[in-house]
Short mmCIF file of C-alpha atoms and ligand atoms in Angstrom, two decimals:
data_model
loop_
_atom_site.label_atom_id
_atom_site.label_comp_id
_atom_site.label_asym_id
_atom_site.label_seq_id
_atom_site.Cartn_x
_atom_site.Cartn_y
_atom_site.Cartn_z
CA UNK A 173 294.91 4.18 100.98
CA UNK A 174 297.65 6.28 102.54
CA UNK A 175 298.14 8.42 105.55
CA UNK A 176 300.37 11.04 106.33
CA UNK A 177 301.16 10.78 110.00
CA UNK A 178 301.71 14.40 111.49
CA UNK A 179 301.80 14.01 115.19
CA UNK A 180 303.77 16.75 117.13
CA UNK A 181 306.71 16.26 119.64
CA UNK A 182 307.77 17.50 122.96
CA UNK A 183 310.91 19.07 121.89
CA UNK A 184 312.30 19.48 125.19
CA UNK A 185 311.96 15.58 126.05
CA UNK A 186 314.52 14.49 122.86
CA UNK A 187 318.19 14.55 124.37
CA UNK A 188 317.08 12.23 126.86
CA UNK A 189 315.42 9.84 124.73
CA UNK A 190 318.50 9.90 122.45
CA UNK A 191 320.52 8.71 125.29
CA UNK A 192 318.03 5.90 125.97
CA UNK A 193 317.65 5.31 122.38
CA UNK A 194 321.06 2.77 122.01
CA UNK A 195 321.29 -0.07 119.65
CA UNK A 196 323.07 -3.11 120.69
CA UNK A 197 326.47 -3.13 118.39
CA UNK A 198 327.10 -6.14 116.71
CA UNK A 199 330.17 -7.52 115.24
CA UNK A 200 331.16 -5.83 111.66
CA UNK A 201 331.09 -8.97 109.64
CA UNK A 202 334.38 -10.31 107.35
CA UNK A 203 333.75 -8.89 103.95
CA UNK A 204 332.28 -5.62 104.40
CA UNK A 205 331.75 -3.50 101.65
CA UNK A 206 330.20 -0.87 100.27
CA UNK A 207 327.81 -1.16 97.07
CA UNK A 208 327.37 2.21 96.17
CA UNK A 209 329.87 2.22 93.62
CA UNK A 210 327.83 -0.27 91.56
CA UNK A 211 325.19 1.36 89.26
CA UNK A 212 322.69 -1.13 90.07
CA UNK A 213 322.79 -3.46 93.09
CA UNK A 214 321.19 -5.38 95.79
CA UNK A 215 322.60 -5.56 98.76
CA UNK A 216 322.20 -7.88 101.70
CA UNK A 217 322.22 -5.63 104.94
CA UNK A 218 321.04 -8.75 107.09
CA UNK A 219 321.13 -12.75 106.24
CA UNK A 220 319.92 -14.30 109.76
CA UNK A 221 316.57 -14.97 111.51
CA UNK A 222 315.51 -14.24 114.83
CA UNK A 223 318.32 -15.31 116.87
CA UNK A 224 320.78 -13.38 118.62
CA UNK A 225 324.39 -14.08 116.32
CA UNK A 226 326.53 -12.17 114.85
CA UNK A 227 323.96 -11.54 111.51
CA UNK A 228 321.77 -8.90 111.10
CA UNK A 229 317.89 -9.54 110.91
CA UNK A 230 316.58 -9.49 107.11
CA UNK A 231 317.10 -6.09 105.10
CA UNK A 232 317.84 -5.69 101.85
CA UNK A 233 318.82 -2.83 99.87
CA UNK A 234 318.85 -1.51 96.81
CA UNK A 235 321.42 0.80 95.21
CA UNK A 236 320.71 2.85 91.94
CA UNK A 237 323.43 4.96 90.53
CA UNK A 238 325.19 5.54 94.35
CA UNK A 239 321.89 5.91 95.94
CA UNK A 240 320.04 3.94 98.47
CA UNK A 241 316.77 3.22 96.64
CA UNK A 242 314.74 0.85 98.69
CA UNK A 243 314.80 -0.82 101.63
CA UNK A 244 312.88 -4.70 102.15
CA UNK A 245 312.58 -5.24 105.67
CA UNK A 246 314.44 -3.96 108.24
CA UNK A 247 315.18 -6.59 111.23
CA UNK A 248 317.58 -5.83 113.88
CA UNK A 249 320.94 -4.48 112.91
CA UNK A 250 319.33 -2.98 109.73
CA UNK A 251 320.66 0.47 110.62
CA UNK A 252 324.05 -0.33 111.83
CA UNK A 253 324.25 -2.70 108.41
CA UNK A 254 323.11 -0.06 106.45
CA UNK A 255 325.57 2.29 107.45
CA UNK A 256 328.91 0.16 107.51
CA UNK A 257 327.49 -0.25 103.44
CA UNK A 258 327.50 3.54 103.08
CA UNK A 259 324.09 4.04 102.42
CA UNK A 260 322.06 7.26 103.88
CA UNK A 261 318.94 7.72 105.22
CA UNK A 262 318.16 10.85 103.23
CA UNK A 263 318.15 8.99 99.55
CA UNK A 264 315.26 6.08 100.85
CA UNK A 265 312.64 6.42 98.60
CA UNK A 266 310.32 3.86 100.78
CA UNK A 267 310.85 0.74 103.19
CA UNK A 268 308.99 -2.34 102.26
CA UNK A 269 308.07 -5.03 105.00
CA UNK A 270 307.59 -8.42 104.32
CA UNK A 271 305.37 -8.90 107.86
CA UNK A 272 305.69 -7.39 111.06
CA UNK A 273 307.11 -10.16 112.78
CA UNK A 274 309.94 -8.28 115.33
CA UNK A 275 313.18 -9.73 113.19
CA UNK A 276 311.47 -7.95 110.04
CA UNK A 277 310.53 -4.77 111.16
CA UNK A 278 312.40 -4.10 114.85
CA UNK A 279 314.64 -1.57 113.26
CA UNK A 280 312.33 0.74 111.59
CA UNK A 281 311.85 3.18 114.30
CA UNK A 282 315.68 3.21 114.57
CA UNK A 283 315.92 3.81 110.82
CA UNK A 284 313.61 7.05 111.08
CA UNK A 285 315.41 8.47 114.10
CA UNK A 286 318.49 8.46 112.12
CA UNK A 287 317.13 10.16 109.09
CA UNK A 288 316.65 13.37 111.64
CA UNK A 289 319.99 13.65 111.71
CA UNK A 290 320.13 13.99 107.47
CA UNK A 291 318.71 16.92 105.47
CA UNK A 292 315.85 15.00 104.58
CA UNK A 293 313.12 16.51 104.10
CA UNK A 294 310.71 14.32 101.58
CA UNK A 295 308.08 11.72 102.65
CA UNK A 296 309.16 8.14 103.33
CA UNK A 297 307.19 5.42 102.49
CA UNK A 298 306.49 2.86 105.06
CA UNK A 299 304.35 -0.44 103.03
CA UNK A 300 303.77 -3.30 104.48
CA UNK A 301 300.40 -5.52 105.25
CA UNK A 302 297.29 -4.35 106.07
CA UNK A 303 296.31 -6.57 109.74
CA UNK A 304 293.79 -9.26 110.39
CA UNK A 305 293.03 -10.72 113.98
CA UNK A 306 296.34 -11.82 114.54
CA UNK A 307 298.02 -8.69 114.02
CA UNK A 308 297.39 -4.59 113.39
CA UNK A 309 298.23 -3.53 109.97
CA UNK A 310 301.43 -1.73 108.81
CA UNK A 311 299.38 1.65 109.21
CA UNK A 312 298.02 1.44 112.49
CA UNK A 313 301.24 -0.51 113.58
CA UNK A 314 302.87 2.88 112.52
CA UNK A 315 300.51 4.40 114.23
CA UNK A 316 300.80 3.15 117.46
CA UNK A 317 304.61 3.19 117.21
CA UNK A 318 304.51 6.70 116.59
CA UNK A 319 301.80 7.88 118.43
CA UNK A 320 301.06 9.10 122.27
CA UNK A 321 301.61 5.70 123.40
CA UNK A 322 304.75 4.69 121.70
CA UNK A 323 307.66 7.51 120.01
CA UNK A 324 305.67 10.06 119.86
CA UNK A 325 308.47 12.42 119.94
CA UNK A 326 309.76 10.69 116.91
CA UNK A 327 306.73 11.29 114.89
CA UNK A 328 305.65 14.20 112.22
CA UNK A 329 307.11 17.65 112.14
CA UNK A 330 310.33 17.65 113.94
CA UNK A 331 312.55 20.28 114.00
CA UNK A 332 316.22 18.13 114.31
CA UNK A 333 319.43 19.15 113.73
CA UNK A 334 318.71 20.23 110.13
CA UNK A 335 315.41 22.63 110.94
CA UNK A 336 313.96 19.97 108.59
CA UNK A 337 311.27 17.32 108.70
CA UNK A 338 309.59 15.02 106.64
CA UNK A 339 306.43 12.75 106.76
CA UNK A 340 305.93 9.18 107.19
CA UNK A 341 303.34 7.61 104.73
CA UNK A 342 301.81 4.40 106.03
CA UNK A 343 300.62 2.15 102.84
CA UNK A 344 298.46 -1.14 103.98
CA UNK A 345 298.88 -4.03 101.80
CA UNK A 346 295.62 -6.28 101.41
CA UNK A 347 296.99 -9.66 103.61
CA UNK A 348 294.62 -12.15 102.07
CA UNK A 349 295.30 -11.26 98.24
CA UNK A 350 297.62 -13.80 96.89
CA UNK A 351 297.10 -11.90 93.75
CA UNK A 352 299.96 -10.27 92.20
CA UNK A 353 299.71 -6.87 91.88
CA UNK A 354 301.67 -3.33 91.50
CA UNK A 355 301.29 -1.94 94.80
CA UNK A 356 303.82 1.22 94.54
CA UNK A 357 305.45 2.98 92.09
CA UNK A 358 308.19 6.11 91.52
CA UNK A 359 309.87 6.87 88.79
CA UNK A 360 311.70 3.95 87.06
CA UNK A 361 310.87 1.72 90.10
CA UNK A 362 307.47 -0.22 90.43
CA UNK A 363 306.79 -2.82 93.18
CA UNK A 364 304.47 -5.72 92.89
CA UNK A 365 303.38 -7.88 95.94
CA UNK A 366 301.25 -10.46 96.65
CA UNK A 367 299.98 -12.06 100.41
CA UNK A 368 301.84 -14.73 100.93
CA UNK A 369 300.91 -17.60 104.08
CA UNK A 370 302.79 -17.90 107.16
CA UNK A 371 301.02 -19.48 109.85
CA UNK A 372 298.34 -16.45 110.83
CA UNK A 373 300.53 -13.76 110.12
CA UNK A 374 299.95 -11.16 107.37
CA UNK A 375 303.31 -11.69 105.11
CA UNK A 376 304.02 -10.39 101.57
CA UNK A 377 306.38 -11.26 99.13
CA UNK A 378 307.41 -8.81 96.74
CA UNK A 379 308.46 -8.14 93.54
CA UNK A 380 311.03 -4.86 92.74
CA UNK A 381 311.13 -3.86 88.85
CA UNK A 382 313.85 -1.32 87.69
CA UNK A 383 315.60 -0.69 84.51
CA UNK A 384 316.90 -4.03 83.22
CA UNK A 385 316.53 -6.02 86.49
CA UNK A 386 313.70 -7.58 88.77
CA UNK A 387 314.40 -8.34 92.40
CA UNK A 388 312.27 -10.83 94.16
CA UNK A 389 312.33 -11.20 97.90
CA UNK A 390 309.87 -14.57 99.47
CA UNK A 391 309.38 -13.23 103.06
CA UNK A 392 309.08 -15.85 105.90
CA UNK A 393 306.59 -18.18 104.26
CA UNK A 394 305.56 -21.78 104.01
CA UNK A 395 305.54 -21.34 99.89
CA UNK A 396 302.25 -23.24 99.98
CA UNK A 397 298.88 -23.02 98.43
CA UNK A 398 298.12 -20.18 96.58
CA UNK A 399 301.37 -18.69 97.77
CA UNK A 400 303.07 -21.00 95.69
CA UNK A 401 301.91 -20.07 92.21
CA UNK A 402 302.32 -16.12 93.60
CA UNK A 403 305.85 -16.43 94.59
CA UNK A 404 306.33 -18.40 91.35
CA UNK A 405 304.81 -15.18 89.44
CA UNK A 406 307.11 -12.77 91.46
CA UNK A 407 310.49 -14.26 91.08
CA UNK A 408 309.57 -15.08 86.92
CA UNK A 409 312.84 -14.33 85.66
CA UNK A 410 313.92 -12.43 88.27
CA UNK A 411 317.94 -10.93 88.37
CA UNK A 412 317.87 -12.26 92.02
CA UNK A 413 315.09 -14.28 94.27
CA UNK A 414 315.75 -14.05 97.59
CA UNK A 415 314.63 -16.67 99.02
CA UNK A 416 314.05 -16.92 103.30
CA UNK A 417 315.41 -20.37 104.07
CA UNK A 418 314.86 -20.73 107.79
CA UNK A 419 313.95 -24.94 108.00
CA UNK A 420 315.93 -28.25 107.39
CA UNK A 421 314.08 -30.36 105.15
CA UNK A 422 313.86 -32.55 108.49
CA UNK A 423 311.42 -29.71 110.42
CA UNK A 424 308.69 -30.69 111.37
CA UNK A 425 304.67 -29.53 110.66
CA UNK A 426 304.41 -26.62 112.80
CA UNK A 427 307.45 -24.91 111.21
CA UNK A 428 306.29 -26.29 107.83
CA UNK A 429 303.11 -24.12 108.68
CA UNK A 430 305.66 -21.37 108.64
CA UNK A 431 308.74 -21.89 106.28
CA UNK A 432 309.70 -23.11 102.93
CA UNK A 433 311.79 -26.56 103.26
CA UNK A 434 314.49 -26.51 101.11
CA UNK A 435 312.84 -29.23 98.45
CA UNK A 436 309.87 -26.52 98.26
CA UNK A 437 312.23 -23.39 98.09
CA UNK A 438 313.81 -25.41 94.95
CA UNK A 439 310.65 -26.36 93.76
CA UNK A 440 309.55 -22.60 93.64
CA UNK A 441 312.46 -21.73 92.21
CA UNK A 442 312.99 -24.24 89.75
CA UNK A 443 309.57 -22.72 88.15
CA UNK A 444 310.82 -19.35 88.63
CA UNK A 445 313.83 -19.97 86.88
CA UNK A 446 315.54 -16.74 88.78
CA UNK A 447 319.38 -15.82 86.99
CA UNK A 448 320.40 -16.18 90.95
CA UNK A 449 318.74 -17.74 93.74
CA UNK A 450 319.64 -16.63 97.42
CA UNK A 451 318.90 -17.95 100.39
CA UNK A 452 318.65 -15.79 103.35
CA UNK A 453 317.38 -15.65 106.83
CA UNK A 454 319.51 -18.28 107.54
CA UNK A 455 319.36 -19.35 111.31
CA UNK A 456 321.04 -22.35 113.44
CA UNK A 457 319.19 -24.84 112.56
CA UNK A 458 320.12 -24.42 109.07
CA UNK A 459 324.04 -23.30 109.12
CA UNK A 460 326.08 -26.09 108.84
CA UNK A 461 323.37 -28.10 106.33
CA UNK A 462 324.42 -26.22 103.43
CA UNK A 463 325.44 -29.45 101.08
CA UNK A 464 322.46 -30.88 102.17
CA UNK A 465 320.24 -27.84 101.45
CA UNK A 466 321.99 -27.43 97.95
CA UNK A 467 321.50 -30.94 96.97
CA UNK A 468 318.13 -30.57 97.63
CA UNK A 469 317.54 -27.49 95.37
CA UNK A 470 319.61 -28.73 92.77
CA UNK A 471 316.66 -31.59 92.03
CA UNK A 472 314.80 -28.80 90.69
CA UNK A 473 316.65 -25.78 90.38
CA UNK A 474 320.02 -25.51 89.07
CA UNK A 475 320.84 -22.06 87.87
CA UNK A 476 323.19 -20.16 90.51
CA UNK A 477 322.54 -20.42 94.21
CA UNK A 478 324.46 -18.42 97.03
CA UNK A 479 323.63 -18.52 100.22
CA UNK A 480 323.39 -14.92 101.80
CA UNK A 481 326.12 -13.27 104.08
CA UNK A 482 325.52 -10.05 105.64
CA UNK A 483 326.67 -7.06 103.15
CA UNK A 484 327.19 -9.18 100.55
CA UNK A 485 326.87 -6.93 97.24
CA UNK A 486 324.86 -8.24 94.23
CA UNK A 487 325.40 -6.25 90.83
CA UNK A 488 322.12 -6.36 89.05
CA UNK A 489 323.31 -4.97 85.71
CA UNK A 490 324.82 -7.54 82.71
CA UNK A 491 328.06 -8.96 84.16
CA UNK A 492 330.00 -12.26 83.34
CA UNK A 493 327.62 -13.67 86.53
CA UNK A 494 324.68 -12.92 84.91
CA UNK A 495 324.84 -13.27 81.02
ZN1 LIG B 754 311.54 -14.13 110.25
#
């Protein structure tokens, strides 16, 4: 099910909202580069959690011949990341969403108020999961955010610097289907997902298949249950897993309810046997633990693990790295 949002805007309203619309700057990391010269990459626009530091919220892109493909979540600092990597708004096929938690998906209205000032003019694809009590799904979600309540002047046929507009496609992912399944496809690209548990929260995992590479991203999850054996089918062989590692081994149940432990996040991956295992959404209560972490993997896992920094650049074609 899809809908094609097409609410109008009060033109008159949109200097003054671009004023208001800031974004707090943070720190451009050590190590910044750009991807784009790689014909097939991941890149990591965001490796931290929730907490204010100097990393970006989760996002991860996805460069094809130059060309930002895809986008996996897009937490705060997604935009500023992805444009210190070099990659523009116009050549996003689609944004994917783990969950709507606010360090997944804070960004995306930022994200689509940049792309008015690109000459695009195709439909972006928003998917993410459909809701349950907890939470609205990614459609109404967009919805709201776009709607007479929320940016409405951000929404449907805008005429921006370019006399250009372009649609936003909402695509609802069924929350309580650990099943793996395609659930979008263009071109060379086809995405599987799965629901995946964290606590009451609608979360996916996914699963991103191009030409001679699979890219696996967990989501916040506690890796448990049927989520276990659905992760384990999404990051089957995959180029890289990325992996959300956002506990100590030492949390406790609540945050178990939540997050992967490490010793889980290995097990997981030690069935997936992934060519590269990276762990991401790393927060404060993890930094600092990395021997500890590793050691803990390594009992059943122990292909190559790197632990994520923000715009770190992953080639996903053959390399030396990745025989
Ligand atoms: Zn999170």
């Amino acid at each position: 099910m899809t809908i094609r949002q097409t609410f109008s805007r009060p033109n008159a309203l949109i200097a003054l909202l671009c004023l208001a619309f800031g974004q707090t700057a943070l720190a451009a990391p050590p190590g910044a580069q750009s991807c784009g010269s790689q014909p097939l990459a991941l890149q990591i626009l965001g490796s931290g959690g929730p907490e204010a530091t100097d990393r970006a919220g989760p996002a991860y892109l996805l460069w094809m011949d130059g060309k930002a493909r895809l986008l996996i979540d897009a937490g705060p600092g997604a935009r500023l990341r992805l444009g210190e990597a070099g990659g523009r708004m116009e050549d996003l096929e689609a944004i994917f969403l783990t969950h709507l938690h606010a360090d997944h998906a804070n960004d995306l209205p930022a994200l689509v108020k940049a792309a008015y000032f690109t000459p695009r003019s195709r439909r972006l694809d928003i998917v993410g999961p459909g809701g349950n009590a907890a939470m609205p799904g990614t459609r109404r979600w967009l919805a709201t955010l776009f709607g007479p309540e929320g940016y409405r002047y951000l929404a449907g046929h805008l005429a921006h610097d370019h006399g250009e507009d372009f649609p936003l496609r909402g695509i609802n992912v069924d929350p309580a289907n650990p099943k793996v399944r395609e659930v979008w496809r263009s071109g060379d690209l086809v995405v599987r997902a799965a629901a995946v548990p964290h606590g009451p929260i609608p979360a996916l995992a996914y699963r991103v298949e191009g030409p001679g590479f699979v890219v696996a991203v967990s989501g916040d999850t506690s890796g448990d249950g049927p989520g276990q054996a659905a992760l384990e089918q999404l990051a089957a062989g995959a180029t890289v897993f990325i992996a959300h590692h956002a506990i100590p081994e030492s949390a406790g149940p609540a945050a178990r309810r939540l997050h992967m432990a490490p010793s889980r996040l290995g097990a997981i991956a030690g069935a997936a046997r992934p060519a590269e295992l990276v762990l991401s959404h790393r927060m404060t209560r993890t930094l600092g633990q990395e021997n500890e972490t590793g050691a803990l993997i390594r009992k059943a896992y122990t292909g190559p693990l790197r632990f994520a920094e923000d715009l770190d650049c992953l080639p996903l074609g053959p390399s030396p790295r990745r025989p």
